[in-house]
Amino acid sequence: MEIAYSLSVALQSHQPLTSAIIITLLSLLAVRSFFKRPHHKSNVTGTATSSAKKQAREAKPPSSCNHTSNSAALLNGGAAGPAEEDMVMADVSKAVAEMQSGASMMEQLVPEITTHALSYLDYPSLCRLSMTNSLMRKAANDDNAWKALYHKDFTLEQDTVTPVNGWKAYYAATRAIMNVNTEFFNIIKDRSLSAMSRFWLNADYVKCIHASGVLFSGFNAVIQSWQHAFNWEQGVDFQVRDVRARVLTNMAWITMKTYVDMDNVAFNMTNIFEFHHGRWYLVDHHCSEMLADGDIGQQIVH
């Protein structure tokens, strides 16, 4: 934990370079481990044996003395006997084999440290890291890393959620529905009725409540309400804040606060989507003007 804390303090002082530095370091670790690993078991054995013999020969000094198994003779520069030579060869073979095994340095890191380091990466950086090699792919696909990224990019409200297909898939689904929600505001800005018609599910149960508080039910009524809104209003450029999404298999909903640049009008909005035929459709939109703090108590009915 002390190492992780020290790493956090060091990285926070250089936040713009953090992603590039982490990707570079982790990739170097993986590449170094890759080249140290044996690619064929037979080559490892043969190389280790030949290296062991070479080391043993170098360890055996030339001498005109008779061979002896006495350890004192070795200390005094005498030649090693067969038993001592076998021991030397065994030790050297073991050392060479350990050097050439090349255990991954990534695998030797404490998992908490790896997760903490990866938490500084953004979505594109984590995806690029997973494409470098197998070791980086395994690290970048870690569920804890994607959970941390989800909490950083979206919300902490779903800490107790356990996604069925893991946090990486849940992150991707959440980002997809966020992009769809952004498209909704682009359509309003462009005042495109045809795009709005394609955006809504053509069903009789869809609902729309504009800021006026009037409820429109059914596809035709909903699209007609947007036609009136586009005819009477200029293109509105919403500033969207505090976006919160919840994604299920075939349904998702998003809550947000929106601000209009004119008159600083603020609204609470909720969009509900259903997944049909490979894409998300809007089925419910609710917009209401945000109340001032002093007006909240007056709206509560006991």
Coordinates of C-alpha atoms in Angstrom, one line a residue:
M1 CA 0.0 0.0 0.0
E2 CA 2.9 2.4 0.7
I3 CA 4.3 1.8 -2.7
A4 CA 0.9 2.4 -4.3
Y5 CA 0.5 5.7 -2.3
S6 CA 4.0 6.9 -3.4
L7 CA 3.2 6.0 -7.0
S8 CA -0.1 8.0 -6.8
V9 CA 1.6 11.1 -5.4
A10 CA 4.3 11.0 -8.0
L11 CA 2.0 10.6 -11.0
Q12 CA -0.5 13.2 -9.9
S13 CA 2.1 16.0 -10.3
H14 CA 2.5 15.1 -14.0
Q15 CA -1.1 14.2 -15.0
P16 CA -0.8 15.1 -18.8
L17 CA 2.1 12.7 -19.3
T18 CA 0.8 9.9 -17.0
S19 CA -0.9 7.8 -19.7
A20 CA 2.1 7.8 -22.1
I21 CA 4.6 7.0 -19.3
I22 CA 2.6 4.1 -17.9
I23 CA 2.0 2.5 -21.3
T24 CA 5.7 2.9 -22.2
L25 CA 7.0 1.4 -18.9
L26 CA 4.5 -1.5 -18.9
S27 CA 5.3 -2.3 -22.6
L28 CA 9.0 -2.3 -21.9
L29 CA 8.5 -4.7 -19.0
A30 CA 6.5 -7.0 -21.2
V31 CA 9.0 -6.9 -24.1
R32 CA 11.9 -7.5 -21.8
S33 CA 10.1 -10.5 -20.3
F34 CA 9.3 -11.8 -23.7
F35 CA 12.8 -11.8 -25.0
K36 CA 14.1 -13.5 -21.8
R37 CA 11.6 -16.3 -22.1
P38 CA 12.6 -19.5 -23.9
H39 CA 10.6 -20.2 -27.1
H40 CA 11.6 -23.9 -27.3
K41 CA 12.1 -26.2 -24.4
S42 CA 14.8 -28.2 -26.2
N43 CA 16.8 -25.0 -26.9
V44 CA 16.7 -24.1 -23.2
T45 CA 18.0 -27.5 -22.2
G46 CA 20.7 -27.6 -24.8
T47 CA 21.8 -24.0 -24.1
A48 CA 21.7 -24.5 -20.4
T49 CA 23.8 -27.7 -20.7
S50 CA 26.4 -26.2 -23.0
S51 CA 26.6 -23.1 -20.9
A52 CA 27.0 -25.2 -17.8
K53 CA 29.8 -27.1 -19.3
K54 CA 31.5 -24.0 -20.5
Q55 CA 31.2 -22.4 -17.1
A56 CA 32.5 -25.6 -15.5
R57 CA 35.5 -25.7 -17.7
E58 CA 36.3 -22.1 -16.9
A59 CA 35.8 -22.8 -13.3
K60 CA 38.4 -25.6 -13.5
P61 CA 41.9 -24.0 -13.4
P62 CA 44.8 -25.8 -15.2
S63 CA 47.1 -27.6 -12.8
S64 CA 49.9 -30.3 -13.0
C65 CA 48.7 -31.6 -9.6
N66 CA 47.0 -35.0 -9.4
H67 CA 43.2 -34.9 -9.2
T68 CA 41.9 -35.1 -5.7
S69 CA 38.5 -34.9 -4.0
N70 CA 39.9 -33.1 -1.1
S71 CA 38.2 -29.7 -0.6
A72 CA 41.5 -28.3 0.7
A73 CA 43.1 -29.0 -2.7
L74 CA 40.4 -26.8 -4.4
L75 CA 41.0 -24.0 -2.0
N76 CA 44.7 -24.2 -2.7
G77 CA 44.2 -24.1 -6.5
G78 CA 44.1 -27.8 -7.1
A79 CA 42.0 -29.4 -9.8
A80 CA 38.4 -30.5 -9.1
G81 CA 37.6 -34.2 -9.0
P82 CA 34.7 -35.8 -10.8
A83 CA 32.3 -35.3 -7.8
E84 CA 33.2 -31.7 -7.4
E85 CA 32.9 -31.1 -11.2
D86 CA 29.4 -32.6 -11.2
M87 CA 28.4 -30.3 -8.4
V88 CA 29.7 -27.3 -10.2
M89 CA 28.0 -28.2 -13.4
A90 CA 24.7 -28.8 -11.5
D91 CA 24.9 -25.4 -9.8
V92 CA 25.7 -23.6 -13.1
S93 CA 23.0 -25.4 -15.0
K94 CA 20.5 -24.4 -12.3
A95 CA 21.6 -20.7 -12.5
V96 CA 21.5 -20.6 -16.3
A97 CA 18.1 -22.2 -16.4
E98 CA 16.7 -19.7 -13.9
M99 CA 18.2 -16.8 -16.0
Q100 CA 16.7 -18.1 -19.2
S101 CA 13.3 -18.9 -17.8
G102 CA 12.5 -15.2 -17.8
A103 CA 9.5 -15.1 -15.5
S104 CA 7.3 -12.1 -16.5
M105 CA 8.1 -8.9 -14.5
M106 CA 4.4 -8.0 -14.9
E107 CA 3.4 -11.2 -13.3
Q108 CA 5.7 -10.5 -10.4
L109 CA 4.1 -7.2 -9.6
V110 CA 1.6 -7.0 -6.7
P111 CA -1.9 -7.0 -8.4
E112 CA -2.9 -4.0 -6.4
I113 CA 0.0 -2.0 -7.7
T114 CA -0.8 -3.0 -11.3
T115 CA -4.4 -2.0 -10.9
H116 CA -3.5 1.3 -9.3
A117 CA -1.1 2.1 -12.2
L118 CA -3.7 1.2 -14.8
S119 CA -6.3 3.4 -13.1
Y120 CA -4.4 6.5 -14.4
L121 CA -5.0 5.4 -18.0
D122 CA -8.0 6.7 -20.0
Y123 CA -10.3 4.6 -22.2
P124 CA -8.3 4.9 -25.5
S125 CA -5.0 4.3 -23.7
L126 CA -6.2 1.2 -21.9
C127 CA -7.4 -0.2 -25.3
R128 CA -4.1 0.6 -27.0
L129 CA -2.2 -1.1 -24.2
S130 CA -4.3 -4.3 -24.6
M131 CA -3.1 -4.5 -28.2
T132 CA 0.7 -4.5 -27.5
N133 CA 1.1 -8.2 -26.5
S134 CA -0.4 -11.0 -24.6
L135 CA 0.8 -9.9 -21.2
M136 CA -0.5 -6.3 -21.7
R137 CA -3.8 -7.7 -23.0
K138 CA -4.2 -9.8 -19.8
A139 CA -3.4 -6.8 -17.6
A140 CA -5.6 -4.3 -19.6
N141 CA -8.5 -6.7 -19.5
D142 CA -8.5 -7.0 -15.7
D143 CA -12.0 -6.4 -14.3
N144 CA -10.8 -4.3 -11.5
A145 CA -9.0 -1.9 -13.9
W146 CA -12.2 -1.4 -15.9
K147 CA -14.3 -0.9 -12.7
A148 CA -11.9 1.8 -11.6
L149 CA -12.1 3.4 -15.0
Y150 CA -15.9 3.3 -14.9
H151 CA -16.1 5.0 -11.6
K152 CA -13.6 7.7 -12.8
D153 CA -15.4 8.4 -16.1
F154 CA -19.0 7.9 -15.1
T155 CA -20.2 7.5 -11.5
L156 CA -19.5 6.0 -8.1
E157 CA -23.2 5.3 -7.6
Q158 CA -23.0 1.8 -8.9
D159 CA -20.2 0.5 -6.8
T160 CA -22.3 -2.5 -5.6
V161 CA -23.4 -3.5 -9.1
T162 CA -22.0 -6.8 -10.5
P163 CA -22.2 -6.7 -14.3
V164 CA -23.1 -10.0 -15.8
N165 CA -20.4 -9.8 -18.5
G166 CA -17.8 -8.0 -16.5
W167 CA -16.9 -4.3 -16.1
K168 CA -15.2 -4.0 -19.4
A169 CA -18.4 -4.9 -21.3
Y170 CA -20.5 -2.7 -18.9
Y171 CA -18.1 0.2 -19.5
A172 CA -18.5 -0.2 -23.3
A173 CA -22.3 -0.4 -23.0
T174 CA -22.4 2.7 -20.8
R175 CA -20.2 4.6 -23.2
A176 CA -22.5 3.6 -26.1
I177 CA -25.6 4.8 -24.5
M178 CA -23.9 8.1 -23.5
N179 CA -23.1 8.6 -27.2
V180 CA -26.7 8.0 -28.1
N181 CA -27.8 10.5 -25.5
T182 CA -25.4 13.1 -27.0
E183 CA -27.0 12.5 -30.4
F184 CA -30.4 13.4 -28.9
F185 CA -29.1 16.9 -28.0
N186 CA -27.5 17.3 -31.4
I187 CA -30.8 16.6 -33.0
I188 CA -32.5 19.3 -30.9
K189 CA -29.7 21.8 -31.8
D190 CA -30.2 21.0 -35.5
R191 CA -34.0 21.0 -35.2
S192 CA -34.2 18.0 -37.5
L193 CA -37.6 16.4 -37.3
S194 CA -36.7 13.5 -39.6
A195 CA -33.7 12.6 -37.3
M196 CA -36.0 12.9 -34.2
S197 CA -38.5 10.5 -35.9
R198 CA -35.8 7.9 -36.4
F199 CA -34.5 8.4 -32.9
W200 CA -37.8 7.4 -31.2
L201 CA -39.2 3.9 -31.2
N202 CA -42.3 3.7 -33.3
A203 CA -44.7 2.3 -30.6
D204 CA -47.9 3.4 -29.0
Y205 CA -46.5 3.3 -25.5
V206 CA -43.7 5.9 -25.9
K207 CA -44.1 9.0 -23.7
C208 CA -42.8 12.6 -23.8
I209 CA -43.2 15.4 -21.3
H210 CA -41.7 18.7 -22.3
A211 CA -40.8 21.5 -19.9
S212 CA -44.3 22.9 -20.2
G213 CA -45.5 19.8 -18.3
V214 CA -47.8 18.6 -21.1
L215 CA -47.8 14.8 -21.6
F216 CA -47.7 13.3 -25.1
S217 CA -48.4 9.6 -25.5
G218 CA -47.9 7.5 -28.6
F219 CA -45.4 7.9 -31.5
N220 CA -47.4 10.2 -33.6
A221 CA -48.3 12.6 -30.8
V222 CA -44.7 12.6 -29.6
I223 CA -43.3 13.5 -33.0
Q224 CA -45.9 16.1 -33.5
S225 CA -44.9 17.7 -30.2
W226 CA -41.4 18.0 -31.4
Q227 CA -42.5 19.5 -34.7
H228 CA -44.3 22.3 -32.8
A229 CA -41.2 22.8 -30.6
F230 CA -38.9 23.1 -33.6
N231 CA -41.3 25.5 -35.4
W232 CA -41.6 27.8 -32.4
E233 CA -38.2 27.7 -30.9
Q234 CA -34.7 28.5 -32.1
G235 CA -32.0 25.9 -32.0
V236 CA -31.1 25.4 -28.3
D237 CA -27.6 24.6 -27.3
F238 CA -27.9 22.6 -24.0
Q239 CA -25.0 22.3 -21.6
V240 CA -25.4 18.9 -20.1
R241 CA -24.0 18.1 -16.6
D242 CA -24.2 15.4 -13.9
V243 CA -25.0 12.6 -16.4
R244 CA -25.8 9.3 -14.8
A245 CA -26.6 6.1 -16.7
R246 CA -27.8 2.7 -15.8
V247 CA -27.7 0.0 -18.5
L248 CA -29.5 -3.3 -18.5
T249 CA -29.7 -5.9 -21.3
N250 CA -32.5 -4.3 -23.3
M251 CA -33.1 -1.1 -21.4
A252 CA -31.2 1.9 -20.2
W253 CA -32.0 5.2 -18.5
I254 CA -30.1 8.4 -18.2
T255 CA -30.6 11.3 -15.8
M256 CA -28.9 14.6 -16.2
K257 CA -29.1 18.4 -15.5
T258 CA -29.2 20.6 -18.6
Y259 CA -28.6 24.4 -18.8
V260 CA -29.6 26.7 -21.6
D261 CA -27.3 29.5 -22.4
M262 CA -30.1 32.0 -22.7
D263 CA -31.4 33.3 -19.3
N264 CA -29.4 30.5 -17.5
V265 CA -32.5 28.3 -17.4
A266 CA -31.8 24.9 -15.9
F267 CA -33.8 21.6 -16.3
N268 CA -33.8 18.1 -14.9
M269 CA -34.1 15.5 -17.7
T270 CA -34.6 11.8 -17.9
N271 CA -34.3 9.7 -21.1
I272 CA -35.3 6.0 -21.2
F273 CA -34.1 3.8 -24.0
E274 CA -35.0 0.3 -25.3
F275 CA -32.8 -1.9 -27.4
H276 CA -34.4 -3.2 -30.6
H277 CA -33.0 -4.6 -33.8
G278 CA -29.4 -3.8 -32.9
R279 CA -29.7 -0.2 -31.8
W280 CA -31.1 2.0 -29.0
Y281 CA -34.4 3.8 -29.3
L282 CA -35.8 6.5 -27.1
V283 CA -39.1 5.5 -25.5
D284 CA -39.6 8.1 -22.7
H285 CA -38.4 11.7 -22.3
H286 CA -39.2 13.8 -19.3
C287 CA -38.1 17.4 -18.9
S288 CA -38.9 19.7 -15.9
E289 CA -37.5 23.1 -14.8
M290 CA -35.1 22.8 -12.0
L291 CA -36.5 24.3 -8.8
A292 CA -34.6 26.8 -6.7
D293 CA -33.7 25.8 -3.2
G294 CA -36.3 28.0 -1.6
D295 CA -39.1 26.4 -3.7
I296 CA -38.4 22.8 -2.8
G297 CA -40.3 22.9 0.5
Q298 CA -43.4 24.3 -1.2
Q299 CA -43.5 21.4 -3.7
I300 CA -43.6 18.7 -1.1
V301 CA -47.1 17.4 -0.4
H302 CA -47.6 15.8 3.0

